[in-house]
Tab-separated table of C-alpha atoms and ligand atoms in Angstrom:
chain	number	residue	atom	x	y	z
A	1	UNK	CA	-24.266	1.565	-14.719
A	2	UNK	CA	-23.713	5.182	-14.085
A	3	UNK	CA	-27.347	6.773	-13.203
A	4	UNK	CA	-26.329	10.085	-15.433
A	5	UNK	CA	-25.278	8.120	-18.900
A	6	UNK	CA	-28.951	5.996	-18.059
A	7	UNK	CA	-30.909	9.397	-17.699
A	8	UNK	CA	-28.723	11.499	-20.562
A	9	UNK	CA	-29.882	7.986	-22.351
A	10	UNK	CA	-33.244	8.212	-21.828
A	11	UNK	CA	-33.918	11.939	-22.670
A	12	UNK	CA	-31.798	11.638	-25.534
A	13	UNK	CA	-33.976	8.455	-26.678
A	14	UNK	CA	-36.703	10.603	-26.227
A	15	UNK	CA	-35.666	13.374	-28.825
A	16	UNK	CA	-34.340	11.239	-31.142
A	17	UNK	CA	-38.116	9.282	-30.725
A	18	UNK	CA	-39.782	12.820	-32.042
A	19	UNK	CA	-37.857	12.847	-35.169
A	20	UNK	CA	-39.023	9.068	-35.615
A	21	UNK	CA	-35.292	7.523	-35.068
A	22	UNK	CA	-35.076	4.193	-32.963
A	23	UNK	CA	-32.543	4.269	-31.005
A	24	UNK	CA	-32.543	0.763	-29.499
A	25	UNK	CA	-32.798	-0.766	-33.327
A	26	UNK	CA	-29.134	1.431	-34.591
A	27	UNK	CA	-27.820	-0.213	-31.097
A	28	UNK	CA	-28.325	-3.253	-32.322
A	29	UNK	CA	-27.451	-2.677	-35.602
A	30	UNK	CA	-24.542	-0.860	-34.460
A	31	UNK	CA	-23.362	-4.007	-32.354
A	32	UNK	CA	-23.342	-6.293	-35.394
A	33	UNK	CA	-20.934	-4.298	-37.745
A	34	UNK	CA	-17.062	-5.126	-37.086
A	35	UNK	CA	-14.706	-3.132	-38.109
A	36	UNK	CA	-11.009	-4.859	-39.157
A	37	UNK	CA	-8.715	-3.387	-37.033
A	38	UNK	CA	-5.065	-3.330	-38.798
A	39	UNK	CA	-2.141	-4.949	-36.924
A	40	UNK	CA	0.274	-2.647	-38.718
A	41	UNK	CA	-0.377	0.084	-36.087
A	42	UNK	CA	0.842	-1.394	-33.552
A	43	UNK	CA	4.378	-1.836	-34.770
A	44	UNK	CA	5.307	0.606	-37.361
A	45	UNK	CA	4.373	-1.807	-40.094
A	46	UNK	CA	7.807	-3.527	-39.419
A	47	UNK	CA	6.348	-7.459	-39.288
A	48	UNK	CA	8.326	-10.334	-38.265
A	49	UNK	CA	10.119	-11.387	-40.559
A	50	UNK	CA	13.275	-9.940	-40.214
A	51	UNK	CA	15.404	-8.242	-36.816
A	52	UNK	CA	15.545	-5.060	-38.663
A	53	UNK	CA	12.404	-4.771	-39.697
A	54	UNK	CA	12.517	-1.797	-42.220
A	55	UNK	CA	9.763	-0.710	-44.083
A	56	UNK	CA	9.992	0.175	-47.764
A	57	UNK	CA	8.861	-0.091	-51.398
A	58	UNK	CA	6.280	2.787	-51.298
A	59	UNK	CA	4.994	3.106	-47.418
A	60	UNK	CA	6.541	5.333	-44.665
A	61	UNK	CA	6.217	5.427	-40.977
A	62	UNK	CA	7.136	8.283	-38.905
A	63	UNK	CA	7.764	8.883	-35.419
A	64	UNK	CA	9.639	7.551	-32.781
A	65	UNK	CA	7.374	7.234	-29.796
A	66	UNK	CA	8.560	4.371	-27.298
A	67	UNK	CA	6.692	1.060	-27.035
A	68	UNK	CA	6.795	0.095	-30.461
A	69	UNK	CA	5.364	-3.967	-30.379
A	70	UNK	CA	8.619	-5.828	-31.366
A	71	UNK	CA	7.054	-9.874	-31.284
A	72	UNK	CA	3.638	-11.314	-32.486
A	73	UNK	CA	3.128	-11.362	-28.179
A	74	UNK	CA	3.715	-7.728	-27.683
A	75	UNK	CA	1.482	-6.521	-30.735
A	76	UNK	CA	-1.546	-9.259	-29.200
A	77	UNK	CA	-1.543	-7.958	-25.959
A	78	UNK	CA	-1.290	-4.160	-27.292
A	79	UNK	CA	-4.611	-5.438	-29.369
A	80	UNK	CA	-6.185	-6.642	-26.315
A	81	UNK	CA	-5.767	-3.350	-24.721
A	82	UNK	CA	-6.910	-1.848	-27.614
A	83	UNK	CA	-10.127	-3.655	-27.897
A	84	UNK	CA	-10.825	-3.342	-24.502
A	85	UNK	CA	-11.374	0.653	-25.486
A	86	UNK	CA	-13.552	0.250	-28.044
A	87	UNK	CA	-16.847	-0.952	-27.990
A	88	UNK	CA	-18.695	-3.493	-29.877
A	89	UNK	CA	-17.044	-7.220	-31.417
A	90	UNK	CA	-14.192	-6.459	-34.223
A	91	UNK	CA	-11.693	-8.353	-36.401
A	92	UNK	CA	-8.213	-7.998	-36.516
A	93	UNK	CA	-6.709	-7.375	-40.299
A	94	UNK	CA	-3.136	-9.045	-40.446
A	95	UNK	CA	-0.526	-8.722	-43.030
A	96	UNK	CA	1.322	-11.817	-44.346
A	97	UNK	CA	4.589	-10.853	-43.028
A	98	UNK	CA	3.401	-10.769	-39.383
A	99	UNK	CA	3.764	-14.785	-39.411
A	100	UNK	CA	5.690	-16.188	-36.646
A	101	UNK	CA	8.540	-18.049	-38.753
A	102	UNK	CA	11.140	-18.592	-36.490
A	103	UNK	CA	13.807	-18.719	-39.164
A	104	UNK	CA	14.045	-17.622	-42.333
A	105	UNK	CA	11.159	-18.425	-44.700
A	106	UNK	CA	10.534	-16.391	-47.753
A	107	UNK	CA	7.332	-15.112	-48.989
A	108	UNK	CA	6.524	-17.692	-51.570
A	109	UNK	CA	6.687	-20.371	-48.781
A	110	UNK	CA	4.881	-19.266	-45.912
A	111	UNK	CA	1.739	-21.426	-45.122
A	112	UNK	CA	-1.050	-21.631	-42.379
A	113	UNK	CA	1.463	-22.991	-39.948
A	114	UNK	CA	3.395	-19.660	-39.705
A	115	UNK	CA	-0.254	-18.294	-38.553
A	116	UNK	CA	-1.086	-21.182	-35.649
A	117	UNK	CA	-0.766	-18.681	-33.024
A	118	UNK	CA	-2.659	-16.175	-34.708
A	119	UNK	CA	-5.376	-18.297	-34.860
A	120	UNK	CA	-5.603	-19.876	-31.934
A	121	UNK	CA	-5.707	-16.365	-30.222
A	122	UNK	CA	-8.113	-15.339	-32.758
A	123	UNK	CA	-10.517	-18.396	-31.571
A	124	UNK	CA	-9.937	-17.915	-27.602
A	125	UNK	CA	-10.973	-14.146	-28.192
A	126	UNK	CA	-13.550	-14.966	-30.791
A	127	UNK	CA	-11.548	-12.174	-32.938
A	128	UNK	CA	-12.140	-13.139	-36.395
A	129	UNK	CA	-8.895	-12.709	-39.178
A	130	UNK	CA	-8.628	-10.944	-42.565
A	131	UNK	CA	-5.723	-11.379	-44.461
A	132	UNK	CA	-3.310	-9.105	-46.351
A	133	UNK	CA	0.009	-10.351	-48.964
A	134	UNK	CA	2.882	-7.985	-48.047
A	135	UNK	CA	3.900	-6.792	-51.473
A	136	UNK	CA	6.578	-4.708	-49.830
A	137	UNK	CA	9.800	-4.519	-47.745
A	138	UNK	CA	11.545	-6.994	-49.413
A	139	UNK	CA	14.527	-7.379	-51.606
A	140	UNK	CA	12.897	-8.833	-54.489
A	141	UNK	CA	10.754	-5.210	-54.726
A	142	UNK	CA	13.626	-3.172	-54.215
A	143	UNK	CA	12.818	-1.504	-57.475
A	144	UNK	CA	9.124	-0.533	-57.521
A	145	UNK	CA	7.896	-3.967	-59.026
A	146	UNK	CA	6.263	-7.163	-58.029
A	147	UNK	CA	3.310	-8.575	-59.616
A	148	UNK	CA	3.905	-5.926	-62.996
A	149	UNK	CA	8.385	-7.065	-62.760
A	150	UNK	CA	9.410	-7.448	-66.267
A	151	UNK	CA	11.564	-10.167	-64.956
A	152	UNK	CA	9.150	-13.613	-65.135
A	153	UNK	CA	10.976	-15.318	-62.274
A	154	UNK	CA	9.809	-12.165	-59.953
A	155	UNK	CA	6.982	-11.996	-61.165
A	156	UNK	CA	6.192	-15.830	-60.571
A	157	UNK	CA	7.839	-15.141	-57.036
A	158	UNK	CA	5.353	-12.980	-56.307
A	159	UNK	CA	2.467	-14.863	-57.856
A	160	UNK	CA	3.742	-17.676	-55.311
A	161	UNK	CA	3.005	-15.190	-52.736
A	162	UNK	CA	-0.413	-14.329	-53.731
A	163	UNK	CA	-1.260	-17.851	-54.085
A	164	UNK	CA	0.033	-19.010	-50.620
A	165	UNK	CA	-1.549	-15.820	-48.908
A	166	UNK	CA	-5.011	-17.128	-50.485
A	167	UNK	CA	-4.173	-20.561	-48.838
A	168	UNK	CA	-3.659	-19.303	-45.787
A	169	UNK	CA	-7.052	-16.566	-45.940
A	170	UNK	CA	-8.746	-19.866	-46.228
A	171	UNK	CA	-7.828	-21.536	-43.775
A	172	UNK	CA	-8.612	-18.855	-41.611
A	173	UNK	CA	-12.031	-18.503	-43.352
A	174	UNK	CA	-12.156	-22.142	-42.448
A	175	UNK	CA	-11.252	-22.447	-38.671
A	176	UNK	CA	-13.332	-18.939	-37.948
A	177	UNK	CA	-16.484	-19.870	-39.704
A	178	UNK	CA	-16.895	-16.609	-41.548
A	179	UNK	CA	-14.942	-15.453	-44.855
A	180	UNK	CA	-11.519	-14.093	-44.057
A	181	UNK	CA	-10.941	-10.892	-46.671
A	182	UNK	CA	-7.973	-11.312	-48.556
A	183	UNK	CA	-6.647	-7.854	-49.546
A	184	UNK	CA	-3.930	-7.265	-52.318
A	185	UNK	CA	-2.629	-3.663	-52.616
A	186	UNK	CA	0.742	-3.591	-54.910
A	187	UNK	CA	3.100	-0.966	-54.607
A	188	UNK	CA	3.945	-1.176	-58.284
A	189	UNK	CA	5.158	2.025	-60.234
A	190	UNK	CA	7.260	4.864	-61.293
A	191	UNK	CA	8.708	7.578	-59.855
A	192	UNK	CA	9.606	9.135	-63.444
A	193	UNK	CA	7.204	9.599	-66.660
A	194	UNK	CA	6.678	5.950	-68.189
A	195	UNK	CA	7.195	4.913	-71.620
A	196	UNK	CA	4.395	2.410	-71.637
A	197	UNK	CA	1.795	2.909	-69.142
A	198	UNK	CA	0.792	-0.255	-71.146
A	199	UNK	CA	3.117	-3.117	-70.627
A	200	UNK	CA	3.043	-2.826	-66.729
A	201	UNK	CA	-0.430	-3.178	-66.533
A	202	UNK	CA	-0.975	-6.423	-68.405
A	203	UNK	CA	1.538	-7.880	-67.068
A	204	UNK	CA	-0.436	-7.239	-63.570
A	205	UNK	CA	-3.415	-8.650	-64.788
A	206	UNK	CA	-2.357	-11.657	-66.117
A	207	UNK	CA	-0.478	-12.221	-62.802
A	208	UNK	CA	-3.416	-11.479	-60.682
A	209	UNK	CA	-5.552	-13.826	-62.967
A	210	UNK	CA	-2.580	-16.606	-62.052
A	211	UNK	CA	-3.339	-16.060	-58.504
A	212	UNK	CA	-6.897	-16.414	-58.821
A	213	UNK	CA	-6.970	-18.996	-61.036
A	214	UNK	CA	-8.051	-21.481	-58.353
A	215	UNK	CA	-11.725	-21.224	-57.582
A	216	UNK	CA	-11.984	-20.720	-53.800
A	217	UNK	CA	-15.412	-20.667	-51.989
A	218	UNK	CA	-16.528	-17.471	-50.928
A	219	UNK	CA	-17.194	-19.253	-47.940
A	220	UNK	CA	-13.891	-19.023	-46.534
A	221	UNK	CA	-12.338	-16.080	-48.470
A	222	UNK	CA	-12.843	-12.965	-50.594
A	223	UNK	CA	-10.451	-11.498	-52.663
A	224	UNK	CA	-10.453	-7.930	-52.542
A	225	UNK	CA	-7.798	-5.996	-54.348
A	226	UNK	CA	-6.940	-2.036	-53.601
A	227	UNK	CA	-6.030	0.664	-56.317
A	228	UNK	CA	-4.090	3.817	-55.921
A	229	UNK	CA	-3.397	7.046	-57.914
A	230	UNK	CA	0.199	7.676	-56.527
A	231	UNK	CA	2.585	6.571	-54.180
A	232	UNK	CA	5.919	7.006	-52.769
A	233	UNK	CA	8.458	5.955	-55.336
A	234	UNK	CA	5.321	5.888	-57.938
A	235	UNK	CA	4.623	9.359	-58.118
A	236	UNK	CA	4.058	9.649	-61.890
A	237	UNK	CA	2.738	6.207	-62.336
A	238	UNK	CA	1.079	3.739	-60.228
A	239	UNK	CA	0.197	0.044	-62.147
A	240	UNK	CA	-2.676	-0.632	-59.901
A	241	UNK	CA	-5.101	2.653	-60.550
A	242	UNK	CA	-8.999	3.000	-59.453
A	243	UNK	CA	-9.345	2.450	-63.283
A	244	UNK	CA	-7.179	-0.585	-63.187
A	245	UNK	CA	-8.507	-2.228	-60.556
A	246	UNK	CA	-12.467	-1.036	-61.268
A	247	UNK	CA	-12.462	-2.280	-64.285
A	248	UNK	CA	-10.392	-6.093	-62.744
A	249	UNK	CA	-13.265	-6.240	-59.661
A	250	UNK	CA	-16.015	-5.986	-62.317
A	251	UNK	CA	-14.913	-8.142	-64.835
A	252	UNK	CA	-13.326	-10.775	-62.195
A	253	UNK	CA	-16.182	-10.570	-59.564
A	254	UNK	CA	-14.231	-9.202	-57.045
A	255	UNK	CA	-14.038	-7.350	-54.207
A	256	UNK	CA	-12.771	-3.577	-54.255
A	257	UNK	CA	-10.725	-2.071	-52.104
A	258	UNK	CA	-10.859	2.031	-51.557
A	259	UNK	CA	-8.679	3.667	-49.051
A	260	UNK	CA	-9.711	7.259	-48.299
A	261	UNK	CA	-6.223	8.353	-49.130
A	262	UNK	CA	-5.609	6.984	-52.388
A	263	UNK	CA	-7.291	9.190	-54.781
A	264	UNK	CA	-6.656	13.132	-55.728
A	265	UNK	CA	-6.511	15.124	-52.556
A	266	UNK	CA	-10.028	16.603	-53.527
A	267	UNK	CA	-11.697	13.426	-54.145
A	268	UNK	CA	-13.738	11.861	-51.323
A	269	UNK	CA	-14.521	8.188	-51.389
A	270	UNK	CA	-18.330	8.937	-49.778
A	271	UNK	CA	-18.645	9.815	-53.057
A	272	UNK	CA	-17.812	6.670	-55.118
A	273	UNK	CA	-19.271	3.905	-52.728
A	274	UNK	CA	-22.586	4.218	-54.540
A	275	UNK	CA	-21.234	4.285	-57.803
A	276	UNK	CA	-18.900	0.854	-57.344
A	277	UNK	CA	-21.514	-0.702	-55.637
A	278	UNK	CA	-23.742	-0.611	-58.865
A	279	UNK	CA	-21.186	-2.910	-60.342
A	280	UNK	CA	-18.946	-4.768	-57.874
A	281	UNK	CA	-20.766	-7.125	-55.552
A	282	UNK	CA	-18.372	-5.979	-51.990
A	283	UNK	CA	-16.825	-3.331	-51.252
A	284	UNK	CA	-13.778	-3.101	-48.600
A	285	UNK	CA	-12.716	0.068	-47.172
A	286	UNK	CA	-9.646	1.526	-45.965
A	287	UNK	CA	-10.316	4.091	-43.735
A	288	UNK	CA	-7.846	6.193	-43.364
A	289	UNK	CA	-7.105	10.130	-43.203
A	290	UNK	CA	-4.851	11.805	-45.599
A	291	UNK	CA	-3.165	15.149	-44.864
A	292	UNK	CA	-2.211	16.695	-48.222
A	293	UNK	CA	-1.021	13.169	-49.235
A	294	UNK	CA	-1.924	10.018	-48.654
A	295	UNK	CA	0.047	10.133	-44.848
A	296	UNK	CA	-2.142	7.895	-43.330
A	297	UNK	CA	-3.174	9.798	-40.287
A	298	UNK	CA	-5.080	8.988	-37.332
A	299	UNK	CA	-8.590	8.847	-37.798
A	300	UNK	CA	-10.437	11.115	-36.710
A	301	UNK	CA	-14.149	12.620	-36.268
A	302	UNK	CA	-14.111	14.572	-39.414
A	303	UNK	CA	-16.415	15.264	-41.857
A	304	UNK	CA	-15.312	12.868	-44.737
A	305	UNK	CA	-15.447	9.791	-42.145
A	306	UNK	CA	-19.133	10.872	-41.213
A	307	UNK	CA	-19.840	11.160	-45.111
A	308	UNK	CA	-18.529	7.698	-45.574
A	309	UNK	CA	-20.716	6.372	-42.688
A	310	UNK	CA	-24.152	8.155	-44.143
A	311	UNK	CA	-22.712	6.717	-47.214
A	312	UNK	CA	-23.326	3.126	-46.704
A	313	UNK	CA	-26.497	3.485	-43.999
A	314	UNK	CA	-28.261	5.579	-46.568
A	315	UNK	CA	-27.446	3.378	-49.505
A	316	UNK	CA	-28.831	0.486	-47.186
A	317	UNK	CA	-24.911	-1.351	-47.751
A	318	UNK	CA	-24.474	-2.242	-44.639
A	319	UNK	CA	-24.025	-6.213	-45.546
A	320	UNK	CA	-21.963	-5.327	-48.470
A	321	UNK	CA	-19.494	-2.910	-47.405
A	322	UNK	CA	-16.353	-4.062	-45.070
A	323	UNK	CA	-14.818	-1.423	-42.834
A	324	UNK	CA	-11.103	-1.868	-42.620
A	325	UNK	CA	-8.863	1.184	-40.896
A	326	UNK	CA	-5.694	2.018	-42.245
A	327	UNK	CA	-3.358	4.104	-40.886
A	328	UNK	CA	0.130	4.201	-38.671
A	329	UNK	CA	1.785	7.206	-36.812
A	330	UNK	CA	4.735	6.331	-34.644
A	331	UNK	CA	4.821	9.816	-33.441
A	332	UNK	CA	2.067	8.970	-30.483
A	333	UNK	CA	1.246	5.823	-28.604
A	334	UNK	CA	0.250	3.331	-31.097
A	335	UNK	CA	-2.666	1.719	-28.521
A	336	UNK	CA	-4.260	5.373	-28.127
A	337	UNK	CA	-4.114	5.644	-32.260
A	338	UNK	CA	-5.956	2.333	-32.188
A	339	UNK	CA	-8.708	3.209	-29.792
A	340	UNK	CA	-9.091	7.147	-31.370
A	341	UNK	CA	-9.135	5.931	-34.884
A	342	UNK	CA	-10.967	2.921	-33.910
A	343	UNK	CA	-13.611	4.462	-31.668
A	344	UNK	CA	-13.956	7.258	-34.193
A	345	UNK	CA	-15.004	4.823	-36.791
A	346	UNK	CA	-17.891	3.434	-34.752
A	347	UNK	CA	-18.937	6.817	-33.131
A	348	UNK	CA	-19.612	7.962	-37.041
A	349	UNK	CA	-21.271	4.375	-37.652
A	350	UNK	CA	-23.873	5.415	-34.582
A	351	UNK	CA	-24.073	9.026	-35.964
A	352	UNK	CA	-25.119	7.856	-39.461
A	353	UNK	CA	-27.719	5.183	-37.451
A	354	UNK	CA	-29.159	7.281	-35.280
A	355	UNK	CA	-30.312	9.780	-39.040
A	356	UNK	CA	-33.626	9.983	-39.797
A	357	UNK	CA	-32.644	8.995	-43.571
A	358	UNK	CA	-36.199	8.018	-44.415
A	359	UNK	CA	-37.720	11.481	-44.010
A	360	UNK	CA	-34.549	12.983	-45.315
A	361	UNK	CA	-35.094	10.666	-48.863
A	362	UNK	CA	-38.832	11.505	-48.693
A	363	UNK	CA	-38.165	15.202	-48.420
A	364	UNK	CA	-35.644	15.321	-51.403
A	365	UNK	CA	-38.420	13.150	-53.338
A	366	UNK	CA	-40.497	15.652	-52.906
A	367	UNK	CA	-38.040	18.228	-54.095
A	368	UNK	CA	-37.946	20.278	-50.673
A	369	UNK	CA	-34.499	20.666	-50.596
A	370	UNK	CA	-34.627	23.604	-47.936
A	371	UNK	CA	-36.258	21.655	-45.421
A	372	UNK	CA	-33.589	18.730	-46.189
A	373	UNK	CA	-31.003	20.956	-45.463
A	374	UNK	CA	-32.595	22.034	-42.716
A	375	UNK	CA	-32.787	18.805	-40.847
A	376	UNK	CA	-29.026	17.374	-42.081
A	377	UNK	CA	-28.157	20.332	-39.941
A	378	UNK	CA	-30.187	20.020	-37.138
A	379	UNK	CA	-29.116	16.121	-37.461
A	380	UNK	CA	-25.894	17.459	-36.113
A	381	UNK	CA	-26.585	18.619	-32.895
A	382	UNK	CA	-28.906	15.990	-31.777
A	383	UNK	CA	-27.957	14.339	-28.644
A	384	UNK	CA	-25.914	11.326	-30.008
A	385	UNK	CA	-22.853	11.728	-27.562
A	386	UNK	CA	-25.671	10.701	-24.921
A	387	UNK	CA	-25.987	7.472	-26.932
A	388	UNK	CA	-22.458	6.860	-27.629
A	389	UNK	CA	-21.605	7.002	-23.759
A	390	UNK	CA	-24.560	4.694	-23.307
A	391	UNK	CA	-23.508	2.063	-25.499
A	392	UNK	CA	-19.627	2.296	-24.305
A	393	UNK	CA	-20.890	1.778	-21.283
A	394	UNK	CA	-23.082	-1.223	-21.767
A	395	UNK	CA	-20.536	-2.650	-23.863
A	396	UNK	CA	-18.032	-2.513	-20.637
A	397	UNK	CA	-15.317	0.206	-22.382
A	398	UNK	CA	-14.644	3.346	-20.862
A	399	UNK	CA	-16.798	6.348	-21.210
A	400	UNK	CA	-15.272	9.524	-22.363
A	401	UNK	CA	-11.532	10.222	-22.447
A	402	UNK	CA	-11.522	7.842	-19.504
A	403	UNK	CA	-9.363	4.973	-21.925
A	404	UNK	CA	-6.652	7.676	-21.815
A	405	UNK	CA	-6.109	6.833	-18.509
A	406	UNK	CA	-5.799	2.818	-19.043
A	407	UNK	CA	-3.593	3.356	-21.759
A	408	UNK	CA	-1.150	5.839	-19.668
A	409	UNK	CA	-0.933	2.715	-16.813
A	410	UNK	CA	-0.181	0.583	-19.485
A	411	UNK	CA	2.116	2.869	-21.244
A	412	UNK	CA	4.182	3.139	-17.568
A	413	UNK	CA	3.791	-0.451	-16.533
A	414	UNK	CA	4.674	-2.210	-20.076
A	415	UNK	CA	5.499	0.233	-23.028
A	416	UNK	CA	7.964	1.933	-21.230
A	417	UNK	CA	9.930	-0.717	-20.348
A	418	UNK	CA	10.325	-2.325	-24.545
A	419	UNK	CA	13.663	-1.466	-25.426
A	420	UNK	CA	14.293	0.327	-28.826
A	421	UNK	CA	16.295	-2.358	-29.865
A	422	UNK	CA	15.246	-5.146	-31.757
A	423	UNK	CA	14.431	-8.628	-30.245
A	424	UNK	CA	15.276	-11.883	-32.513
A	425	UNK	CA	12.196	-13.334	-33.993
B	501	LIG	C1	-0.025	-1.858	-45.067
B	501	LIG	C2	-1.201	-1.753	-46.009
B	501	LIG	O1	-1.394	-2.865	-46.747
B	501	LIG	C3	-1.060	-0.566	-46.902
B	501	LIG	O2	-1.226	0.560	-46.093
B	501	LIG	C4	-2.027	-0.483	-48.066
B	501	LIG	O3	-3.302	-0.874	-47.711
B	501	LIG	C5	-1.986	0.908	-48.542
B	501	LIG	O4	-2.916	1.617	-48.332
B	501	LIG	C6	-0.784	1.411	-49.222
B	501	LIG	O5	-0.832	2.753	-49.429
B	502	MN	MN1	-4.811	0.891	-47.625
């Protein structure tokens, strides 16, 4: 243990102890909260289904940084770097096409078996799973639709899919001990000015109430499903809206799912978490960062992700709000955008801790909104980075931009030497 990070510690303790803050207790609060780290980061969201891997049907990666993970081994030992960097005990949030299949197995027959190795790595690095259908890069949602197709037999195709994926959460759910998180986001939409904004959307919900027709204990899974105002390919219409999918998760009991860039560039999702929360029971989000359009950026320290972590520690939701990141940039090494979006997330999560929210809601009860300001400001210079080294450090991850370094040896040693070609799944 570095003597400097102990004393910064200490002193720092000691300030934050004048404004009544507890440092020790947001440590351990801190340590408790796992955030689902996406496997789509790690390889361009290309899966493994097929050699060519192309993405489509409303996402975009791009970039062409070397190293790209191009086998379920490559992307789990890019994870384990990964983790290594950030501090604290996380999940890993995997998408249904990452299955090993070794052959060709369509979407409406994968199973748990596709998943074995998953899982057993999950349970040797006590790494619990969430779950994710892949409602995309396919050739049976060439056209914008899956779940809303007119055409019944894709439709049902796709309602296959959703039912097996659910399978498969559970199992997970099962063999971890803890509910595995489900989440359904469908790319559904038009590009062009629809006819019937109507037709599409009933057709979604009585699919979706086809795949949830069997009652599964919340116990092993939640389903959690994900709206968006526009997409790629959708840019006039998108099935699946906040209004959609608000009004599903309230009348269905489920889960929603917000991603901070899939509302109206000027709309914040620190903003809505209290709101859903009066009327969903769970809330999953998709942290993300959106630059002028939902590009799904890197996050980083800014000041929506610090509004979404005062967010839930103010509105006491820390057991009913699920951090999930999402976001893929093949223009930089995909283990550093792990550990800087990841790290972010949980520096923010301390930040938000380590506020003296109690005074802060007694001073606005008491309608002295100058002092208030006063001491959200000051909040923002207190000594947190002191802390933050501190509990990298105790947690055995690298202090500072140190990480960099690992990931450069790593970056020489194994990312370097990955072909851009493809390797036969
Ligand atoms: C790959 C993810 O499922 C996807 O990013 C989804 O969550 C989304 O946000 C689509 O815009
Ligand atoms: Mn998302």
């Amino acid at each position: 243990m570095s003597e400097n990070i102990s004393r910064a510690y200490e002193l720092a303790k000691e300030r934050y102890a004048e404004i009544d803050v507890d440092v020790d207790k947001a440590l351990q609060i801190l340590k408790t909260i796992p955030i689902s780290v996406h496997c789509w980061q790690g390889d361009d969201v290309a899966g493994f289904e097929r050699d060519d891997g192309a993405l489509g049907n409303g996402l975009a990666v791009t970039g062409n940084y070397p190293g790209r993970a191009r086998t379920a081994e490559e992307l789990r030992n890019d994870l384990e770097l990964a983790y290594s960097l950030i501090p604290g005990k996380h999940r890993l949030n995997l998408h249904a096409f990452y299955g090993e299949f070794h052959g060709s197995i369509d979407r409406d027959e994968i199973g748990i078996e596709h998943f074995q190795s998953w899982m057993d790595w999950s349970a040797s690095h006590r790494i619990s799973l969430d779950f994710n259908p892949s409602y995309f890069s396919h050739t049976k949602a060439v056209d914008g639709f899956t779940l809303a197709h007119q055409d019944a037999g894709i439709r049902q195709f796709w309602i296959d899919h959703g039912i097996a994926c659910r399978k498969i959460a559970a199992a997970m759910g099962e063999a971890q001990g803890n509910p595995c998180i489900n989440n359904f986001w469908v790319p559904d939409g038009f590009k062009d000015t629809p006819a019937s904004r109507k037709a599409p959307r009933e057709r979604l919900a009585d699919s979706l109430d086809k795949i949830f027709a069997e009652e599964i204990s919340r116990e092993l899974t939640l389903d959690a499903i994900e709206c968006k105002l526009f997409g790629i390919g959708s840019e006039s219409y998108v099935v699946g809206s906040h209004e959609f999918y608000l009004g599903y998760a309230i009348s269905r009991n489920k889960m929603l799912c917000m991603d901070a860039g899939h509302f109206h560039p000027t709309e914040v999702i620190s903003d809505k978490i209290s709101s859903v929360l009066m009327y969903v029971p769970e809330l999953l989000l998709h942290v993300s960062r959106g630059v002028r359009w939902d590009s799904d950026h890197v996050v980083t320290f800014n000041d929506e992700l610090q509004a979404i972590m005062h967010e839930i520690v103010r509105g006491d939701y820390l057991s009913r709000v699920h951090i999930g990141l999402d976001f893929f940039d093949a223009s930089i090494n995909r283990v550093a955008a792990w550990a800087i979006g990841t790290r972010n997330t949980v520096k923010a999560l301390l930040v938000a801790l380590l506020e003296p929210t109690q005074k802060l809601q007694a001073l606005e009860k008491e309608g002295n909104y100058t002092a208030r300001l006063a001491l959200m400001e000051e909040h923002k210079s207190m000594p947190w980075s002191a802390i933050w080294d501190y509990y990298c450090q105790a947690c055995d991850v690298p202090v500072g931009a140190k990480w960099l370094e690992t990931v450069g040896q790593y970056e020489r040693n194994v990312l370097s030497l990955r072909s851009q070609e493809s390797v036969t799944h």
